[in-house]
Coordinates of C-alpha atoms and ligand atoms in Angstrom, one line a residue:
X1 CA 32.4 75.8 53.1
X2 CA 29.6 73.9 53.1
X3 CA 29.9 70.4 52.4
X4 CA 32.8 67.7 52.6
X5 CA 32.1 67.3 48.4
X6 CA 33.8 70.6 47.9
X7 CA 37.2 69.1 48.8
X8 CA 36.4 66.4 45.8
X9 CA 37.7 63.5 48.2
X10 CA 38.4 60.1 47.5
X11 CA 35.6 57.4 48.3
X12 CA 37.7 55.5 51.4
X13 CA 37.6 58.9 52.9
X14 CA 34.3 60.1 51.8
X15 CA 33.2 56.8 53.5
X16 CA 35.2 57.4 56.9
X17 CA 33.4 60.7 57.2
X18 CA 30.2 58.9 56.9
X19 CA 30.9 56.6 59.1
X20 CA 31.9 58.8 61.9
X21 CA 29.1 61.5 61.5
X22 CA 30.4 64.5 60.1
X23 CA 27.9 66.6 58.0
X24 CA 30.4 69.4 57.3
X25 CA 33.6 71.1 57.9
X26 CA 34.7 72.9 60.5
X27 CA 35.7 76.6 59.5
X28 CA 39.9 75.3 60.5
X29 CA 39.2 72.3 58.0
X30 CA 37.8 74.8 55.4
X31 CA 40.5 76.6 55.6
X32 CA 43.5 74.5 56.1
X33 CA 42.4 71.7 53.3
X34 CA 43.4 74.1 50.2
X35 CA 46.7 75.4 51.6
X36 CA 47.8 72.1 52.9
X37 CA 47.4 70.2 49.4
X38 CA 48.9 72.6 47.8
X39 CA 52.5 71.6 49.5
X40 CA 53.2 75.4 51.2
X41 CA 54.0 75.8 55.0
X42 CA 51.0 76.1 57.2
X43 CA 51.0 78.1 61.1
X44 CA 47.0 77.3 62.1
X45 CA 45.8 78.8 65.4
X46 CA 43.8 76.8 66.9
X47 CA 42.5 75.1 69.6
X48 CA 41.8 71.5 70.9
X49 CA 37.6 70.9 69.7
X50 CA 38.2 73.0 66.4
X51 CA 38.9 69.5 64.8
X52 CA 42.5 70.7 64.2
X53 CA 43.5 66.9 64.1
X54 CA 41.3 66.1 60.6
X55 CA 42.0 69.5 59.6
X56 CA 45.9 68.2 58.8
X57 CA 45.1 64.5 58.4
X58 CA 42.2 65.1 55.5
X59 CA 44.3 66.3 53.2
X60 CA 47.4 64.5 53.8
X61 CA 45.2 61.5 53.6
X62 CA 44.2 62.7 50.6
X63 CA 47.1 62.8 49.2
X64 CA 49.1 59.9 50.3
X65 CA 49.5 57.1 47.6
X66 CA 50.2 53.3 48.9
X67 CA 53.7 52.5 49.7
X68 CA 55.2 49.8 50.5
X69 CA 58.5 51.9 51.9
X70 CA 59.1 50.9 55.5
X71 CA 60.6 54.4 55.9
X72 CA 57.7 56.6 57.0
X73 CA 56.7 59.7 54.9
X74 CA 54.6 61.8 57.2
X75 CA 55.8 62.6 61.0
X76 CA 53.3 63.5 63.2
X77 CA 54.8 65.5 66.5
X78 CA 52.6 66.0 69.4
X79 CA 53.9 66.7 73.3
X80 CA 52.4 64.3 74.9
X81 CA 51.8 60.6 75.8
X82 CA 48.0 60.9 75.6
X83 CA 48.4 63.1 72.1
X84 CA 49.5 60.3 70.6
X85 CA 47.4 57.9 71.5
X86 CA 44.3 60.1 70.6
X87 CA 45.8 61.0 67.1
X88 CA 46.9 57.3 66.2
X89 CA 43.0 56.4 67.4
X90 CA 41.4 59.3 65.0
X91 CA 43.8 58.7 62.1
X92 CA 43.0 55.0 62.3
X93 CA 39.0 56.0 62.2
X94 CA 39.8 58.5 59.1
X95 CA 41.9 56.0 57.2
X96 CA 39.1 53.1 57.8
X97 CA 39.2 52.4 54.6
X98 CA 42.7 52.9 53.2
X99 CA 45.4 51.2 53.4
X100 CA 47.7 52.7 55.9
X101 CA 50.2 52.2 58.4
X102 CA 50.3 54.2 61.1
X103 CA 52.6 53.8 64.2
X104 CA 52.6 55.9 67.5
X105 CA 55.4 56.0 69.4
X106 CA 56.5 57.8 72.7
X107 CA 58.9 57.9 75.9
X108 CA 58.2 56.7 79.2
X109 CA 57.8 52.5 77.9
X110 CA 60.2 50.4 76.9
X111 CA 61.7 51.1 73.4
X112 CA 62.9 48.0 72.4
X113 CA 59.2 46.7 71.1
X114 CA 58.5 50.5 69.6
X115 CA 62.0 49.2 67.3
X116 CA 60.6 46.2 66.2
X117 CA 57.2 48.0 65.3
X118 CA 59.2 50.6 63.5
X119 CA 61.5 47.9 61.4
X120 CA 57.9 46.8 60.3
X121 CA 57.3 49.4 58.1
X122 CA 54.8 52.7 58.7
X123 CA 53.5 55.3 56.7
X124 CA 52.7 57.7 58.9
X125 CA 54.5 58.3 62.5
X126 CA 53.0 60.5 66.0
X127 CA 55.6 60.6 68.1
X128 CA 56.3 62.5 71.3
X129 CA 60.1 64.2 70.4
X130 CA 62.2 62.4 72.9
X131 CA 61.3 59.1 72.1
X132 CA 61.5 60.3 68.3
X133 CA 65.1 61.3 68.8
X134 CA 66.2 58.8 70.8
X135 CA 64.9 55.9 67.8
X136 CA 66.5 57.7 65.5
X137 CA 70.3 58.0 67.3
X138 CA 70.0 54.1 68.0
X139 CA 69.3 53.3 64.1
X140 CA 65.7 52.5 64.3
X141 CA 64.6 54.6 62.5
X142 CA 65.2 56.7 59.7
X143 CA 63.6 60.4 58.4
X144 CA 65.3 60.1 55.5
X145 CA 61.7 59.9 53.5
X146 CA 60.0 62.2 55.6
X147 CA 58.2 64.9 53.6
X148 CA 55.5 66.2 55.6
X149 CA 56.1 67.4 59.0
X150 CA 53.1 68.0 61.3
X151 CA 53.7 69.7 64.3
X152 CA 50.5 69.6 67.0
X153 CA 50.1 71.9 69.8
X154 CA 53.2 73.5 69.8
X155 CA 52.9 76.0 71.8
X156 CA 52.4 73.5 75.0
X157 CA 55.9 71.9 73.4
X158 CA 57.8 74.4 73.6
X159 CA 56.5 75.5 77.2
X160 CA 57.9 71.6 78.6
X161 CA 61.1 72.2 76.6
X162 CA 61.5 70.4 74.1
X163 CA 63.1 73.1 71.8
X164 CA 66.6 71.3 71.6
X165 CA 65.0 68.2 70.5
X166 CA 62.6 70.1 67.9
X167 CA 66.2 71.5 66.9
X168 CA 68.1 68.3 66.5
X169 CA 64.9 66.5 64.5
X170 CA 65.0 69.6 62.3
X171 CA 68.2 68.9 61.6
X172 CA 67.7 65.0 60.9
X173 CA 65.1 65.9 58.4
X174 CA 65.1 66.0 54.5
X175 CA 65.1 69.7 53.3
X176 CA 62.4 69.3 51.0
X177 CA 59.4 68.5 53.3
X178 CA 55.8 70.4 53.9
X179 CA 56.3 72.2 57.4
X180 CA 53.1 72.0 59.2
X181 CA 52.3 73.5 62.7
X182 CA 49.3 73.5 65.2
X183 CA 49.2 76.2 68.4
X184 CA 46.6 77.4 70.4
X185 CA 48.6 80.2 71.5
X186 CA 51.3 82.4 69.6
X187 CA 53.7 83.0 72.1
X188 CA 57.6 84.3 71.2
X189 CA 59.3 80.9 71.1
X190 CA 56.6 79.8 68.4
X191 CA 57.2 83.2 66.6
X192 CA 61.3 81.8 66.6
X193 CA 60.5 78.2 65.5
X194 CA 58.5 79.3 62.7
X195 CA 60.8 82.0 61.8
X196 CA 63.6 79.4 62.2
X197 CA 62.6 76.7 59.6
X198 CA 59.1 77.3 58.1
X199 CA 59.2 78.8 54.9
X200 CA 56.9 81.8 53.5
X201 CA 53.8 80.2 56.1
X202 CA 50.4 81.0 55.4
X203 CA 48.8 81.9 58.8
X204 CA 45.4 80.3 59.6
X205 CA 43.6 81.9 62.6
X206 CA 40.1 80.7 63.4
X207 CA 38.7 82.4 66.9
X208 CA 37.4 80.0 70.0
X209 CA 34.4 78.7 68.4
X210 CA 31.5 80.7 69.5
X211 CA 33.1 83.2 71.6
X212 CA 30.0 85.6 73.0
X213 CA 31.8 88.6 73.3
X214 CA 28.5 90.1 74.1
X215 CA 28.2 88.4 77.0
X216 CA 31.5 89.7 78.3
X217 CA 32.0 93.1 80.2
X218 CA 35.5 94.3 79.7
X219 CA 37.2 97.0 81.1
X220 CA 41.1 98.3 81.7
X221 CA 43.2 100.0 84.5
X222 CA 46.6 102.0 83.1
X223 CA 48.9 100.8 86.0
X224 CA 52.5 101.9 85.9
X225 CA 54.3 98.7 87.3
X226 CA 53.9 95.3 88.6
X227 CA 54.2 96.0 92.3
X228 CA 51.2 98.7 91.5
X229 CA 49.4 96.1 89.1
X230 CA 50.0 93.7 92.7
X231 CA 48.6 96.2 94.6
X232 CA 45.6 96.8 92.8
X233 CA 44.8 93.0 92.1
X234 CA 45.2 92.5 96.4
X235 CA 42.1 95.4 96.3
X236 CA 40.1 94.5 94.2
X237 CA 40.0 90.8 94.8
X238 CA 39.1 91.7 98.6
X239 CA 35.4 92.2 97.2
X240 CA 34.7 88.0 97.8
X241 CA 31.3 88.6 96.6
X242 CA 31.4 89.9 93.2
X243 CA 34.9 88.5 92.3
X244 CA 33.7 85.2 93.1
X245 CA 35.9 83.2 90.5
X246 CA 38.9 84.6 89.4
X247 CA 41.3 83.7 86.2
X248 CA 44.7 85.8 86.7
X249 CA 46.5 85.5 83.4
X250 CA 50.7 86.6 83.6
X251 CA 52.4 86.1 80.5
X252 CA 55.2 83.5 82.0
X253 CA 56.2 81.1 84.4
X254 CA 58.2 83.7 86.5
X255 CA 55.3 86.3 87.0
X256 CA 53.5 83.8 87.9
X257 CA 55.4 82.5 90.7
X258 CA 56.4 86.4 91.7
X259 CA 52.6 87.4 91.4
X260 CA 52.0 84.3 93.6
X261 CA 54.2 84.5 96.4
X262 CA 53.1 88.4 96.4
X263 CA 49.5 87.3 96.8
X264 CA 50.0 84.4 99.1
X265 CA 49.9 86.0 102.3
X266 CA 46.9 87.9 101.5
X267 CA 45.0 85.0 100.5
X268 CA 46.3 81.7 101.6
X269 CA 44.0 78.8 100.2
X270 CA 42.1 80.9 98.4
X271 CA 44.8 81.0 96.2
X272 CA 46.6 79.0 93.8
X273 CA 49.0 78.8 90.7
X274 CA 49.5 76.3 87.7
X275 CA 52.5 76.5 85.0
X276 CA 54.5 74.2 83.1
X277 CA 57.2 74.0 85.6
X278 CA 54.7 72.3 88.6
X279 CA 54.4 68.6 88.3
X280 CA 51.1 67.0 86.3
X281 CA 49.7 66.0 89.5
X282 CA 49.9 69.3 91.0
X283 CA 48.5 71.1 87.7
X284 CA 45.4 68.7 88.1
X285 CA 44.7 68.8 91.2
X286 CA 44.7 72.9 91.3
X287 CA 42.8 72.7 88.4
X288 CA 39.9 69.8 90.4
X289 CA 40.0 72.5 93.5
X290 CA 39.5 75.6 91.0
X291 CA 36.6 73.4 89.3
X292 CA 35.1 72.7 92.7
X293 CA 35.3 76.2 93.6
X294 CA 37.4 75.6 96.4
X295 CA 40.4 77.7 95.2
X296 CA 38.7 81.2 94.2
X297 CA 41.5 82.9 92.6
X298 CA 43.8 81.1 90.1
X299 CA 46.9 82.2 88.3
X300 CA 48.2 80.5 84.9
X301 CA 50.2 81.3 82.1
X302 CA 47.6 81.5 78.6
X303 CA 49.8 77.7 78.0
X304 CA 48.7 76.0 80.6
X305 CA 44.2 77.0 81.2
X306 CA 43.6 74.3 79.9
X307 CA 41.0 71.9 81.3
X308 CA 39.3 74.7 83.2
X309 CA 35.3 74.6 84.2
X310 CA 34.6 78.3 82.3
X311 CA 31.1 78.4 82.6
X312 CA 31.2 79.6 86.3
X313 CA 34.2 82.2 86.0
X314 CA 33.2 85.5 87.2
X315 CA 36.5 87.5 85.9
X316 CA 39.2 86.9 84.1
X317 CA 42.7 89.1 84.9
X318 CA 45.1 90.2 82.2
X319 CA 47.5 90.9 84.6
X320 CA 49.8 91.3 81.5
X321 CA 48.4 92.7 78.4
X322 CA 49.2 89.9 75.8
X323 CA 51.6 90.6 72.9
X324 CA 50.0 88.7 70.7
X325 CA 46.3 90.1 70.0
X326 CA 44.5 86.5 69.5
X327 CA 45.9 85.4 72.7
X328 CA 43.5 87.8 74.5
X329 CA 40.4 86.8 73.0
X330 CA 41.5 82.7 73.9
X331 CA 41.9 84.3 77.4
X332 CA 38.6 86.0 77.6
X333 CA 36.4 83.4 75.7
X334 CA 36.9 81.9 78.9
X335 CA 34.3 83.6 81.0
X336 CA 31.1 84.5 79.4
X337 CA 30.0 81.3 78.1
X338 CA 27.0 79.8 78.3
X339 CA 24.7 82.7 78.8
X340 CA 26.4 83.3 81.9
X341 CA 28.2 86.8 82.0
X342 CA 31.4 87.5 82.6
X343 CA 33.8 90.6 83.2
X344 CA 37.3 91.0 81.8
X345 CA 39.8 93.4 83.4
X346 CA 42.7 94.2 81.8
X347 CA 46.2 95.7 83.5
X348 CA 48.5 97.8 81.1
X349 CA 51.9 99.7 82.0
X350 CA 52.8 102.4 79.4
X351 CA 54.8 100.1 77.4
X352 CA 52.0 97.8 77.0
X353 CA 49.3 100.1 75.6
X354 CA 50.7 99.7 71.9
X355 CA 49.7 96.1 72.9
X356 CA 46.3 96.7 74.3
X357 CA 45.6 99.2 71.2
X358 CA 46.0 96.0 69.2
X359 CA 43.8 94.2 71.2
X360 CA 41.2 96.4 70.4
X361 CA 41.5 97.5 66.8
X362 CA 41.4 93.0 66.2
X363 CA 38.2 93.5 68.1
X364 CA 36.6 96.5 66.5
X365 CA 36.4 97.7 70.0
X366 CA 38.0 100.3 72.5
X367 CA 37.8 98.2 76.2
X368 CA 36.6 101.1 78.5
X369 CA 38.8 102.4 80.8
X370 CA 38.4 102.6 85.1
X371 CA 40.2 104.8 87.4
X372 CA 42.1 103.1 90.2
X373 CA 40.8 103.0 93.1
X374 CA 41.7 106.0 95.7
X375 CA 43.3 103.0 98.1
X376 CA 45.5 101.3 95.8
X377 CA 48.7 102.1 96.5
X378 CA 51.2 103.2 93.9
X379 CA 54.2 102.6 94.3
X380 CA 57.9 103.1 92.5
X381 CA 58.9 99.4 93.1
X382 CA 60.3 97.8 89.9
X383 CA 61.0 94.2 89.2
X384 CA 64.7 93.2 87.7
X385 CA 62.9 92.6 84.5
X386 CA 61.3 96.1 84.7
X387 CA 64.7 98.0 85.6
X388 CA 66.0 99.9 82.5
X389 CA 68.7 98.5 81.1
X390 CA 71.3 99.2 79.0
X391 CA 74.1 97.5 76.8
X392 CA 77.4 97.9 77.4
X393 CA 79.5 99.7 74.6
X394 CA 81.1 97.3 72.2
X395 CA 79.8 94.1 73.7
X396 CA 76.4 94.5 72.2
X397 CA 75.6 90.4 74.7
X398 CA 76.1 92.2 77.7
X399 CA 73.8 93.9 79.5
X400 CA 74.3 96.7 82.2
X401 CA 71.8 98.3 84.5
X402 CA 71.2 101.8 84.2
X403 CA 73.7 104.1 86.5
X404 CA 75.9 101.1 87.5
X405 CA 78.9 102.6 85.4
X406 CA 81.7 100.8 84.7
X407 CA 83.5 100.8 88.4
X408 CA 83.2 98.1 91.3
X409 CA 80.2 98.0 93.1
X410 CA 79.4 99.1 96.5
X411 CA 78.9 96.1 99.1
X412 CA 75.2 96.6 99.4
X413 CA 74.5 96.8 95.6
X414 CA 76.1 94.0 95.3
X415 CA 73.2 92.4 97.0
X416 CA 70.7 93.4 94.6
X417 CA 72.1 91.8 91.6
X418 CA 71.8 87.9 92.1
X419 CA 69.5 87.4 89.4
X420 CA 66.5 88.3 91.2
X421 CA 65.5 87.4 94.4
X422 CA 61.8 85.4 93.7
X423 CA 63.9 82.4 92.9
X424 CA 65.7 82.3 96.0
X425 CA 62.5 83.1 97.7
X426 CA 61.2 80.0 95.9
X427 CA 63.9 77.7 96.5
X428 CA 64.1 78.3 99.7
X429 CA 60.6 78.0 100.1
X430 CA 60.4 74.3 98.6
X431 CA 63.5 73.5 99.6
X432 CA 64.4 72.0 96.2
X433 CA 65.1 73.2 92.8
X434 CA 61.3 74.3 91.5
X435 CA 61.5 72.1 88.3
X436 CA 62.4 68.6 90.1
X437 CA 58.6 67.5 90.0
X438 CA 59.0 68.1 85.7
X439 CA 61.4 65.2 85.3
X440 CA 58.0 62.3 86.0
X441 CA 55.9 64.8 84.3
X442 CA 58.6 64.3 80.9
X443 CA 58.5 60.9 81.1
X444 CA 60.7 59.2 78.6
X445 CA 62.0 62.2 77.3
X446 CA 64.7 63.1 79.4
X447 CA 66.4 66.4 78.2
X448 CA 69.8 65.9 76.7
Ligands
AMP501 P1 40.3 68.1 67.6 O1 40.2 69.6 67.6 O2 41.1 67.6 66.5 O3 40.7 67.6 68.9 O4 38.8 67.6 67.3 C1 37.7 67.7 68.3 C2 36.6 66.7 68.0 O5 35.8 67.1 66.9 C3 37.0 65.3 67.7 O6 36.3 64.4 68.5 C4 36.7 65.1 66.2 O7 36.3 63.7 66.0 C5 35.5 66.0 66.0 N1 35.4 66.5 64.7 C6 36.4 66.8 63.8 N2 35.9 67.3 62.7 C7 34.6 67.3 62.7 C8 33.5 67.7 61.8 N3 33.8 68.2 60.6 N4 32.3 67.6 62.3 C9 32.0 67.2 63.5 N5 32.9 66.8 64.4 C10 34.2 66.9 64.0

């Protein structure tokens, strides 16, 4: 689309756009404006700088008429403290000229003056879900006349675990409502939300803006196992000249503290790992040493690169082949920017090829295949999650391992068993449960 005058916009808004500089839409506006007015459940994958934010607000703008309800009618969830302040500030820029209320509330202040704003009346509400909750239990608020539901970066929501909240606001809401939800990534628990309460979605995908494939060499290594995957990432990242700086993407949390304490030894400082269970201030300040080139290698979960410098990455690492297709080109739009080139190298077992052979036909493009190198050990080793299991004959929820049988095990299997042996190794390690640091990073929104 070309122009903003395709939309056939209302002058208040028209004027807005004006004011703040906008000359067209951005492809996520073109396409979201359309199915959002027309009242059906959105999914649009996208990323922060797509203009995601306008992309939902233009057309619910658009159609909001002036109320004088103090119940508000569109609820705006976003995971973060900072989300909300920087979606109250661009809705307030967008509705300029309009007259509406909008009211951002979210955990970690005092809620006694966010009840008194909310007995004033809004129209439109950003809330981190916490605090939501928590206003609505003590009577301050009401979702009784909530019929649009936006749901921003998701993905990161999910990943800090706010699913039980999500649930219980589901619950709280009218049934008749437009479902609307932002992610950058598709991971499994977005899949089960949507799956969950979102009706009949249409699915919006727009790329990383101005990805240069072209400027990325990518390549793949069949690897059998994790240990092997392990072994070959310790060789190859030996070369300190040519893998200068290095993105290792794992799929979750736990392969990323496995691959970590795996890799630690090897290569102490160089080395470093971010996730959603380390504390804010540990995220950052990886992320300021990674910038500054003083960590070379980094491992993180597709959730949490965020705030990366990716003009200067030399490689980045599937470690895991992602399930979801889109999540690999997020993941290698990373390196190659700016004229600069980059390489991407991408680890897949045998169960992960259908995966990688997705990969490519989205792509158009078969990623070339290297042979391991002659002194990369392979090795049987499996992790828990990679043992075979199977289920136990009518009791479909539990799970056995292969060959256990059904009699008493011996002394020294017993060992094996205790729900694998990285989190000991961690706790032992810090001392303290891994996720104590998460409780300042929630804020407000303690987990009930
Ligand atoms: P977002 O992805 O919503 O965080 O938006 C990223 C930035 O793009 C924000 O600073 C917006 O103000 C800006 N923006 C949104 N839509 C447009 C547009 N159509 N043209 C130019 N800039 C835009």
């Amino acid at each position: 689309m070309e122009s903003f005058s395709e939309f056939n916009i209302s002058n208040p808004l028209r004027n807005a756009i004006d004011d703040l500089g906008f000359e067209k839409p951005t492809p996520i506006q073109s396409q979201s404006f359309s199915v959002i007015q027309s009242g059906k459940d959105m999914v649009g994958i996208a990323q922060t700088g797509t203009g995601k934010t306008f992309a939902y607000m233009l057309p619910i703008l658009q159609g909001l008429k002036f109320s004088k309800d103090l119940h508000p009618r569109v609820l705006i969830m976003v995971p973060t403290r900072e989300l909300v302040i920087q979606v109250v500030d661009e809705i307030e820029k967008f509705s300029k000229y309009m007259s509406v209320r909008v009211l951002g509330v979210y955990g970690g202040v005092n809620m006694n003056r966010q009840k008194e704003a909310v007995a004033f009346g809004t129209d439109i509400i950003v809330a981190t879900p916490g605090r939501l909750y928590d206003l609505v239990l003590s009577r301050a608020l009401q979702l009784k006349s909530i019929n649009k539901l936006v749901i921003d970066e998701v993905d990161v929501m999910l990943d800090l675990g706010f699913r039980f909240q999500l649930n219980n606001i589901f619950e709280l809401l009218p049934n008749r409502r437009q479902n609307i939800m932002f992610s950058a990534t598709m991971t499994d628990d977005v899949y089960t939300l949507i799956h969950d309460y979102f009706q009949a979605p249409e699915t919006i995908s727009v790329a990383v803006s101005g990805t240069p494939l072209d400027n990325i060499k990518q390549y793949s290594y069949a690897v059998p196992n994790f240990y092997t995957k392990k072994n070959l990432l310790e060789n190859l990242l030996q070369d300190t000249e040519t893998y200068r700086k290095v993105l290792v993407f794992v799929s979750n949390k736990k392969s990323a503290d496995l691959l970590f304490s795996e890799l630690e030894d090897a290569f102490t400082s160089e080395l470093a790992v971010i996730h959603s269970n380390k504390t804010q201030n540990f995220r950052i300040r990886s992320i300021e040493n990674f910038n500054a080139e003083e960590t070379r290698i980094l491992i993180t979960t597709d959730i949490m690169a965020r705030g990366l410098d990716l003009d200067t990455i030399s490689h980045v690492i599937n470690f895991d082949t992602p399930p979801y297709p889109e999540n690999y080109m997020h993941r290698i739009g990373r390196s190659g920017r700016a004229e600069q080139e980059g390489t991407s190298l991408l680890l897949y077992t045998e169960k992960e090829e259908p995966l990688k052979e997705a990969i490519e036909s989205l792509m158009d493009y078969k990623i070339p295949l290297l042979e391991m190198p002659d002194a990369v050990e392979i090795t049987n080793q499996l992790t828990y999650d990679e043992k075979p299991k199977i289920r136990e004959r009518n009791n479909p929820l539990k799970v056995e391992e292969f060959g256990k049988g059904f009699h008493e095990k011996k002394d020294k299997n017993k060992k094996e068993n205790q729900g694998g042996s990285y989190k000991r190794t961690i706790k032992k390690k810090y001392k303290k449960p891994k996720t104590k640091g998460d409780k300042f990073f929630r804020g407000g929104n303690k987990k009930k």
